[in-house]
Coordinates of C-alpha atoms in Angstrom, one line a residue:
X1 CA 15.1 41.3 2.4
X2 CA 18.4 40.9 0.9
X3 CA 20.5 44.2 0.5
X4 CA 23.1 44.4 -2.6
X5 CA 25.2 47.3 -1.6
X6 CA 28.3 47.0 -3.8
X7 CA 27.0 48.4 -6.8
X8 CA 25.5 52.1 -7.1
X9 CA 21.9 52.0 -7.0
X10 CA 21.7 54.1 -10.2
X11 CA 23.5 51.3 -11.9
X12 CA 21.6 48.4 -10.4
X13 CA 17.9 50.1 -11.7
X14 CA 19.7 50.8 -15.0
X15 CA 20.6 47.1 -15.2
X16 CA 17.1 46.4 -14.8
X17 CA 15.5 48.6 -16.8
X18 CA 18.3 47.2 -19.6
X19 CA 17.3 43.7 -18.9
X20 CA 13.8 44.3 -19.6
X21 CA 14.4 46.4 -22.3
X22 CA 16.1 43.4 -24.2
X23 CA 13.9 41.1 -23.6
X24 CA 10.6 43.2 -24.0
X25 CA 11.2 42.6 -27.9
X26 CA 11.8 38.7 -27.9
X27 CA 9.1 36.7 -29.2
X28 CA 5.8 35.9 -26.7
X29 CA 5.8 32.0 -27.4
X30 CA 2.6 30.4 -26.2
X31 CA 2.8 27.1 -24.8
X32 CA 0.5 24.4 -26.6
X33 CA -0.8 21.4 -24.9
X34 CA 0.1 18.3 -27.0
X35 CA -2.5 16.2 -25.2
X36 CA -6.1 16.8 -24.9
X37 CA -5.6 16.2 -21.2
X38 CA -2.9 18.4 -20.5
X39 CA -5.1 21.1 -22.5
X40 CA -8.2 20.2 -20.3
X41 CA -5.9 21.3 -17.5
X42 CA -5.2 24.5 -18.9
X43 CA -8.9 25.5 -20.4
X44 CA -10.3 24.8 -17.0
X45 CA -8.5 26.3 -14.9
X46 CA -9.4 30.4 -14.4
X47 CA -6.9 30.9 -12.6
X48 CA -4.1 30.2 -15.0
X49 CA -2.2 32.9 -16.7
X50 CA -2.7 33.6 -20.5
X51 CA 0.3 33.0 -23.1
X52 CA 1.4 36.7 -22.5
X53 CA 1.2 36.8 -18.7
X54 CA 2.9 33.3 -18.6
X55 CA 6.2 34.8 -20.6
X56 CA 6.1 38.0 -17.6
X57 CA 5.7 35.7 -14.5
X58 CA 8.9 33.5 -15.7
X59 CA 10.7 36.8 -16.9
X60 CA 9.9 38.2 -13.6
X61 CA 11.1 35.4 -11.6
X62 CA 14.4 35.5 -12.7
X63 CA 14.8 38.8 -12.1
X64 CA 13.2 38.2 -8.5
X65 CA 13.3 34.4 -7.0
X66 CA 11.7 36.1 -3.9
X67 CA 8.6 38.3 -3.5
X68 CA 9.3 40.2 -0.4
X69 CA 12.6 40.9 -2.6
X70 CA 10.7 43.0 -4.8
X71 CA 8.6 44.6 -3.1
X72 CA 11.4 46.0 -1.2
X73 CA 13.7 46.7 -4.1
X74 CA 12.8 50.3 -4.3
X75 CA 13.5 50.8 -0.3
X76 CA 16.9 49.1 -0.6
X77 CA 18.0 51.4 -3.2
X78 CA 17.0 54.6 -1.1
X79 CA 19.1 53.2 2.4
X80 CA 22.3 52.2 0.2
X81 CA 22.0 55.7 -1.3
X82 CA 20.9 57.4 2.2
X83 CA 24.4 55.0 3.2
X84 CA 26.6 56.3 0.6
X85 CA 30.1 54.7 0.0
X86 CA 30.4 54.8 3.7
X87 CA 31.6 50.8 4.2
X88 CA 30.9 50.9 7.8
X89 CA 27.5 52.2 7.2
X90 CA 27.2 49.9 4.9
X91 CA 28.0 47.2 6.5
X92 CA 25.8 47.8 9.8
X93 CA 23.2 48.5 7.2
X94 CA 23.9 44.7 6.1
X95 CA 24.1 43.6 9.4
X96 CA 21.0 44.5 10.7
X97 CA 18.5 43.4 7.9
X98 CA 20.4 40.3 7.9
X99 CA 19.7 40.3 12.0
X100 CA 15.9 41.0 10.7
X101 CA 15.8 38.1 8.4
X102 CA 17.3 35.5 11.2
X103 CA 14.9 36.6 13.8
X104 CA 12.1 35.1 11.0
X105 CA 9.6 37.9 11.2
X106 CA 6.5 36.2 10.7
X107 CA 7.1 34.3 14.0
X108 CA 7.7 37.2 15.7
X109 CA 4.8 38.8 15.0
X110 CA 2.9 35.8 16.5
X111 CA 4.5 36.0 19.7
X112 CA 4.4 39.4 19.6
X113 CA 0.2 39.6 19.1
X114 CA -0.2 36.5 21.3
X115 CA 1.8 37.9 24.7
X116 CA -0.5 41.5 24.0
X117 CA -3.9 39.4 23.3
X118 CA -3.2 37.8 26.8
X119 CA -2.2 41.1 28.7
X120 CA -5.1 42.3 27.3
X121 CA -7.5 40.0 28.4
X122 CA -6.0 39.8 31.8
X123 CA -6.5 43.1 32.1
X124 CA -9.9 43.8 31.0
X125 CA -10.7 41.5 33.3
X126 CA -8.9 43.2 35.9
X127 CA -9.6 47.2 35.6
X128 CA -9.1 48.2 38.8
X129 CA -6.4 47.0 39.3
X130 CA -4.2 48.4 36.3
X131 CA -1.0 50.3 37.2
X132 CA 1.2 52.3 35.0
X133 CA 4.3 51.2 36.9
X134 CA 3.1 47.3 35.0
X135 CA 4.0 49.2 31.6
X136 CA 8.0 48.6 31.8
X137 CA 7.5 45.0 33.3
X138 CA 5.0 44.3 30.8
X139 CA 7.5 45.6 28.3
X140 CA 10.6 43.9 29.4
X141 CA 8.7 40.2 29.1
X142 CA 7.3 40.9 25.3
X143 CA 11.1 41.3 24.7
X144 CA 12.1 37.9 26.8
X145 CA 9.5 36.1 24.4
X146 CA 11.2 38.1 21.3
X147 CA 14.6 36.5 22.8
X148 CA 13.2 33.4 23.3
X149 CA 11.5 32.6 19.8
X150 CA 14.9 34.6 18.1
X151 CA 17.1 31.6 20.3
X152 CA 14.5 28.6 18.9
X153 CA 14.3 29.8 15.0
X154 CA 18.2 30.7 15.4
X155 CA 19.5 27.8 16.9
X156 CA 17.2 25.7 13.8
X157 CA 18.4 27.7 10.7
X158 CA 22.3 27.1 12.3
X159 CA 21.8 23.3 11.6
X160 CA 19.7 23.7 9.1
X161 CA 21.9 25.4 6.6
X162 CA 22.3 22.7 4.0
X163 CA 18.7 22.3 4.0
X164 CA 17.9 26.0 3.7
X165 CA 20.1 26.4 0.8
X166 CA 17.8 24.0 -0.9
X167 CA 14.7 25.2 0.4
X168 CA 14.8 28.6 1.9
X169 CA 18.1 30.3 0.3
X170 CA 17.4 34.2 1.4
X171 CA 17.8 32.9 4.7
X172 CA 20.4 34.9 6.0
X173 CA 23.4 32.0 7.0
X174 CA 22.5 30.1 3.8
X175 CA 22.7 33.0 1.4
X176 CA 26.1 34.0 3.5
X177 CA 24.7 37.1 4.6
X178 CA 25.5 35.9 8.0
X179 CA 28.2 34.1 9.9
X180 CA 28.0 30.9 11.8
X181 CA 29.7 32.7 14.1
X182 CA 27.9 35.7 14.1
X183 CA 24.3 33.2 14.5
X184 CA 25.9 31.6 17.9
X185 CA 27.0 34.9 19.4
X186 CA 23.3 36.3 18.4
X187 CA 21.5 32.8 19.6
X188 CA 23.7 32.7 22.9
X189 CA 23.1 36.3 23.5
X190 CA 19.2 35.5 23.4
X191 CA 19.3 33.4 25.2
X192 CA 21.2 34.8 28.2
X193 CA 18.8 37.9 27.8
X194 CA 15.6 36.1 28.0
X195 CA 16.8 33.8 30.9
X196 CA 18.1 36.8 33.0
X197 CA 15.0 39.3 32.2
X198 CA 12.5 36.6 33.1
X199 CA 14.4 35.4 36.6
X200 CA 14.4 39.5 37.6
X201 CA 10.9 39.9 36.6
X202 CA 8.5 37.2 37.5
X203 CA 10.1 34.9 39.4
X204 CA 11.0 30.9 39.6
X205 CA 7.7 29.4 38.1
X206 CA 7.8 31.0 34.7
X207 CA 11.2 31.1 34.9
X208 CA 11.6 27.5 34.3
X209 CA 8.4 27.3 31.9
X210 CA 10.8 29.7 30.1
X211 CA 13.5 27.7 30.2
X212 CA 11.2 24.6 29.5
X213 CA 10.4 26.7 26.0
X214 CA 14.1 26.7 25.2
X215 CA 15.2 23.5 26.1
X216 CA 12.3 22.4 23.6
X217 CA 13.7 24.4 20.7
X218 CA 16.8 22.8 21.2
X219 CA 16.6 19.1 21.0
X220 CA 13.7 19.8 18.3
X221 CA 17.0 21.3 16.4
X222 CA 20.1 20.0 17.7
X223 CA 21.7 16.6 17.1
X224 CA 22.0 13.6 18.8
X225 CA 18.4 13.9 19.3
X226 CA 17.1 16.7 16.3
X227 CA 13.6 15.2 17.1
X228 CA 12.4 17.4 14.0
X229 CA 13.5 13.9 12.1
X230 CA 10.2 12.3 13.6
X231 CA 7.2 13.9 12.7
X232 CA 4.9 13.6 15.8
X233 CA 7.2 14.3 18.1
X234 CA 7.9 17.6 16.4
X235 CA 4.3 18.7 16.4
X236 CA 4.0 18.2 19.9
X237 CA 7.3 20.0 20.3
X238 CA 5.8 23.1 18.4
X239 CA 2.3 23.0 19.7
X240 CA 3.3 23.0 23.3
X241 CA 5.8 26.0 23.0
X242 CA 3.5 28.5 20.4
X243 CA 0.4 26.9 22.1
X244 CA 0.0 25.7 25.1
X245 CA 3.2 27.4 26.9
X246 CA 2.7 30.7 25.8
X247 CA -0.9 31.0 26.6
X248 CA -0.6 29.3 29.8
X249 CA 3.1 31.4 30.7
X250 CA 2.2 35.2 29.6
X251 CA -1.6 35.1 31.1
X252 CA 0.1 33.8 34.8
X253 CA 2.9 35.8 35.0
X254 CA 0.4 38.8 34.6
X255 CA -2.1 38.0 36.6
X256 CA 0.6 37.4 39.2
X257 CA 2.4 41.0 38.2
X258 CA -1.0 42.3 39.3
X259 CA -1.0 40.4 42.6
X260 CA -3.9 37.4 41.6
X261 CA -3.4 34.1 41.9
X262 CA -4.0 32.2 38.4
X263 CA -7.6 30.7 37.6
X264 CA -8.2 30.0 34.2
X265 CA -11.2 31.8 32.4
X266 CA -13.5 30.3 29.6
X267 CA -12.3 32.7 27.3
X268 CA -8.2 32.1 28.2
X269 CA -9.3 28.2 28.2
X270 CA -10.9 28.5 25.0
X271 CA -7.8 31.0 23.0
X272 CA -5.0 28.3 25.0
X273 CA -6.9 25.1 23.5
X274 CA -7.7 26.7 20.2
X275 CA -3.7 28.4 19.6
X276 CA -3.1 24.8 20.4
X277 CA -4.3 23.0 17.8
X278 CA -3.8 25.6 15.3
X279 CA 0.1 25.3 16.4
X280 CA -0.1 22.0 15.0
X281 CA -1.7 23.1 12.0
X282 CA 1.4 25.3 11.0
X283 CA 3.8 22.7 12.2
X284 CA 1.8 19.9 9.6
X285 CA 1.5 22.7 7.1
X286 CA 5.1 24.8 7.9
X287 CA 7.1 21.7 5.9
X288 CA 4.7 21.9 2.3
X289 CA 7.1 24.2 0.7
X290 CA 10.4 22.3 2.2
X291 CA 9.5 18.9 0.6
X292 CA 12.2 18.9 -1.6
X293 CA 15.1 19.8 0.5
X294 CA 13.1 17.7 3.1
X295 CA 13.7 14.8 0.7
X296 CA 17.4 15.2 -0.4
X297 CA 18.3 15.3 3.3
X298 CA 16.2 12.4 4.1
X299 CA 14.2 14.5 6.7
X300 CA 11.1 12.4 7.5
X301 CA 7.8 15.0 7.2
X302 CA 4.1 14.2 6.2
X303 CA 4.1 16.4 3.6
X304 CA 7.3 13.9 2.3
X305 CA 5.0 10.8 3.3
X306 CA 1.5 11.6 2.6
X307 CA 1.6 14.4 -0.1
X308 CA 1.4 18.1 -0.3
X309 CA -2.1 17.4 -1.3
X310 CA -3.2 15.4 1.5
X311 CA -1.5 17.3 3.9
X312 CA -3.2 20.5 3.0
X313 CA -6.7 19.0 3.2
X314 CA -5.6 17.8 7.1
X315 CA -4.6 20.8 7.9
X316 CA -7.2 22.6 7.0
X317 CA -9.7 20.2 8.0
X318 CA -8.5 21.0 11.6
X319 CA -8.7 24.5 11.1
X320 CA -12.7 24.1 10.5
X321 CA -13.0 21.7 13.8
X322 CA -11.0 24.9 15.2
X323 CA -13.6 27.3 13.9
X324 CA -16.5 25.0 14.5
X325 CA -15.5 24.6 18.4
X326 CA -15.5 28.2 18.5
X327 CA -18.7 28.5 17.2
X328 CA -20.3 25.8 19.7
X329 CA -18.4 27.7 22.5
X330 CA -20.6 30.6 21.9
X331 CA -23.8 29.0 21.3
X332 CA -23.5 27.1 24.6
X333 CA -22.0 29.5 27.0
X334 CA -23.5 32.6 26.0
X335 CA -22.7 33.6 30.1
X336 CA -18.9 33.7 28.8
X337 CA -18.8 35.2 25.3
X338 CA -19.9 37.1 23.3
X339 CA -22.2 35.6 20.7
X340 CA -22.4 38.7 18.7
X341 CA -18.8 39.0 18.0
X342 CA -17.2 35.2 18.0
X343 CA -19.9 33.7 15.7
X344 CA -19.7 35.6 12.9
X345 CA -16.1 36.3 13.1
X346 CA -15.6 32.4 13.3
X347 CA -17.8 32.2 10.6
X348 CA -16.3 34.6 8.6
X349 CA -12.3 33.2 8.7
X350 CA -13.7 29.3 8.4
X351 CA -15.1 30.8 5.0
X352 CA -12.2 32.2 4.3
X353 CA -9.7 29.3 4.6
X354 CA -12.5 27.2 2.4
X355 CA -12.5 30.3 -0.5
X356 CA -8.3 30.3 0.0
X357 CA -7.9 26.7 -0.3
X358 CA -10.1 26.1 -3.3
X359 CA -8.3 28.9 -5.0
X360 CA -4.6 28.0 -3.9
X361 CA -5.1 24.4 -4.8
X362 CA -7.2 24.8 -7.9
X363 CA -3.7 24.1 -10.0
X364 CA -4.4 20.3 -8.4
X365 CA -0.9 20.1 -6.8
X366 CA -1.2 16.7 -5.7
X367 CA -1.4 15.3 -8.9
X368 CA 1.2 18.1 -10.3
X369 CA 3.9 15.4 -10.8
X370 CA 2.0 13.1 -13.4
X371 CA 1.8 16.6 -15.3
X372 CA 4.7 17.9 -15.4
X373 CA 5.9 14.1 -16.7
X374 CA 3.2 14.7 -19.5
X375 CA 4.9 17.7 -20.1
X376 CA 8.6 16.5 -20.0
X377 CA 7.5 13.2 -22.6
X378 CA 4.8 14.9 -25.0
X379 CA 6.3 18.3 -25.9
X380 CA 8.8 17.5 -28.8
X381 CA 10.3 20.7 -28.8
X382 CA 13.2 21.7 -25.9
X383 CA 12.3 24.7 -25.2
X384 CA 8.8 24.5 -25.0
X385 CA 9.1 21.0 -22.9
X386 CA 11.2 23.3 -20.3
X387 CA 9.0 26.3 -19.8
X388 CA 5.9 24.3 -19.6
X389 CA 7.8 22.4 -16.4
X390 CA 9.5 25.5 -15.0
X391 CA 5.8 27.2 -15.2
X392 CA 4.2 24.5 -13.7
X393 CA 6.6 24.2 -10.8
X394 CA 6.3 27.9 -10.0
X395 CA 3.0 28.4 -10.1
X396 CA 2.7 24.8 -7.7
X397 CA 5.5 26.1 -5.6
X398 CA 3.8 29.8 -5.2
X399 CA 0.6 28.1 -4.2
X400 CA 1.8 25.9 -1.3
X401 CA 3.5 29.4 0.0
X402 CA 0.7 31.7 -0.4
X403 CA -1.5 28.9 1.5
X404 CA 0.8 28.8 4.2
X405 CA 1.2 32.9 4.4
X406 CA -3.0 32.7 4.7
X407 CA -2.7 30.3 7.8
X408 CA -0.3 32.5 9.6
X409 CA -2.8 35.7 8.5
X410 CA -5.2 33.4 10.1
X411 CA -3.5 32.9 13.0
X412 CA -3.0 36.6 13.9
X413 CA -7.1 37.5 13.1
X414 CA -7.4 34.8 16.2
X415 CA -5.5 36.7 18.6
X416 CA -6.1 40.3 17.3
X417 CA -10.2 39.2 18.3
X418 CA -9.5 37.8 21.3
X419 CA -9.5 40.5 23.9
X420 CA -12.7 41.3 22.3
X421 CA -14.7 38.1 22.9

C-alpha cells in the first residue's frame, strides 16, 4: 500500500471524483472485432465483460493500477487525516508502510502459519509436556523466522531494483519509497537479530540450519552467483528453504524445547514432503506475472522459456499429484491420519484448484500473443486498436496474478488443517 500524503486527503478524493464525473460523459465505444476468429473468442468467453464493463475496467485501471492500493485508499486517507500536517508523523507513517511492503506480507503469512502449525502439532502429540514458560520462547522463534524471511526477500529486492520497476513497481525500493541505504540497514538488522535470537535460545544445530537458510537466500539473489538466473537451481533453493528447512527446523526445535529427542512422525513427514513439493510449485509459478521484466533483463525462467500456459499446467499438475498423494496416505495409513478430515479436505482443495485453473485461464493466455497481433493488424481505427490490445493485456495479467494468489491461498489452507489431520 502506498500512501500519498503530500496533498490533503479531501482534495485527493475531490480530484478523483472530478475525474470520474468528467470521464463518465465520454462515449462508451464497444470493441468490435474485425475477424471471425476474434469475434468468436469474445462471444464464447462468458468471463469477458461487456462493453460497458470494459470501459469501466480501463478507466479504473488508469486511476489505480494496483488492486491492493484501491482497497486501502480510504484507509490511507484516514491515516493521513489522523497524522495531520505534522511532517514527522507523516514520515513515520510512510516509513512504516514502506517497511511492511518491503517484508512481502504474503510470504510472512506463509512463514507464520507454517511455524505455528508445526508447533501446534508437536504440542498436540505431547500434551503432558506443555508449559507456559515456553510461550516466550515460541514467540522469539517466530520473530526470528520473520527476520529470516525479511532478510531473504529484502536482499532480493535490493538486487532486483531494475526488474522490479517493470514487474513490481509497487515495491518500496522500486517505487522510491525506501532508499537502498535504508533497505541495507533493514536486511542487516534482520540477519543479525535472527541469528542472535536463534543462537541464544535454540542451540547450535538449529542455529546452523537457520544460517544455512540465510546463506541460500543470499546466493539466490546476490552476484556473482545469483542462482535465480538458473531455473532449476533457483527452484531447488526455494523448495529447500520454504519446504524442508522450515518444517524440519521448527519441529526439531519444538521437540528440543519440550526436552524430547527428534523423531519423525507420519504427519510431520507428510507435511514436510507436501510443502516441499508445494514450494517447488510456488517457485515455478512465481515468475508467471514477471515474464516481461525477466525478458528485458535476460533472466532465464521456465516461464520465459516454455510460456505462461505450459508453466501454469505444470504447476497445477504437480499440485494435483500432491493432493492425490494426501488422499492415498489417508487411505493406506488410517492409523496415522484422520480419514474423516484428510480425504474430504484435500479432495475439496483439489477441486478448487481445477475450477480456478479453468476460470483464470479461460482467456487462453497461452495464445494471447497471436490474438493481440490480430487486433493490431485488423482494427482500422487507432483508438479501437489501442483499447483492444490494452484490454487483453490487462485481463491476461490479472488472470495470471489471480492464479498465483490462489496458489498461495492453497498453501495457507494446508497449514491451517495440518494440526488436525
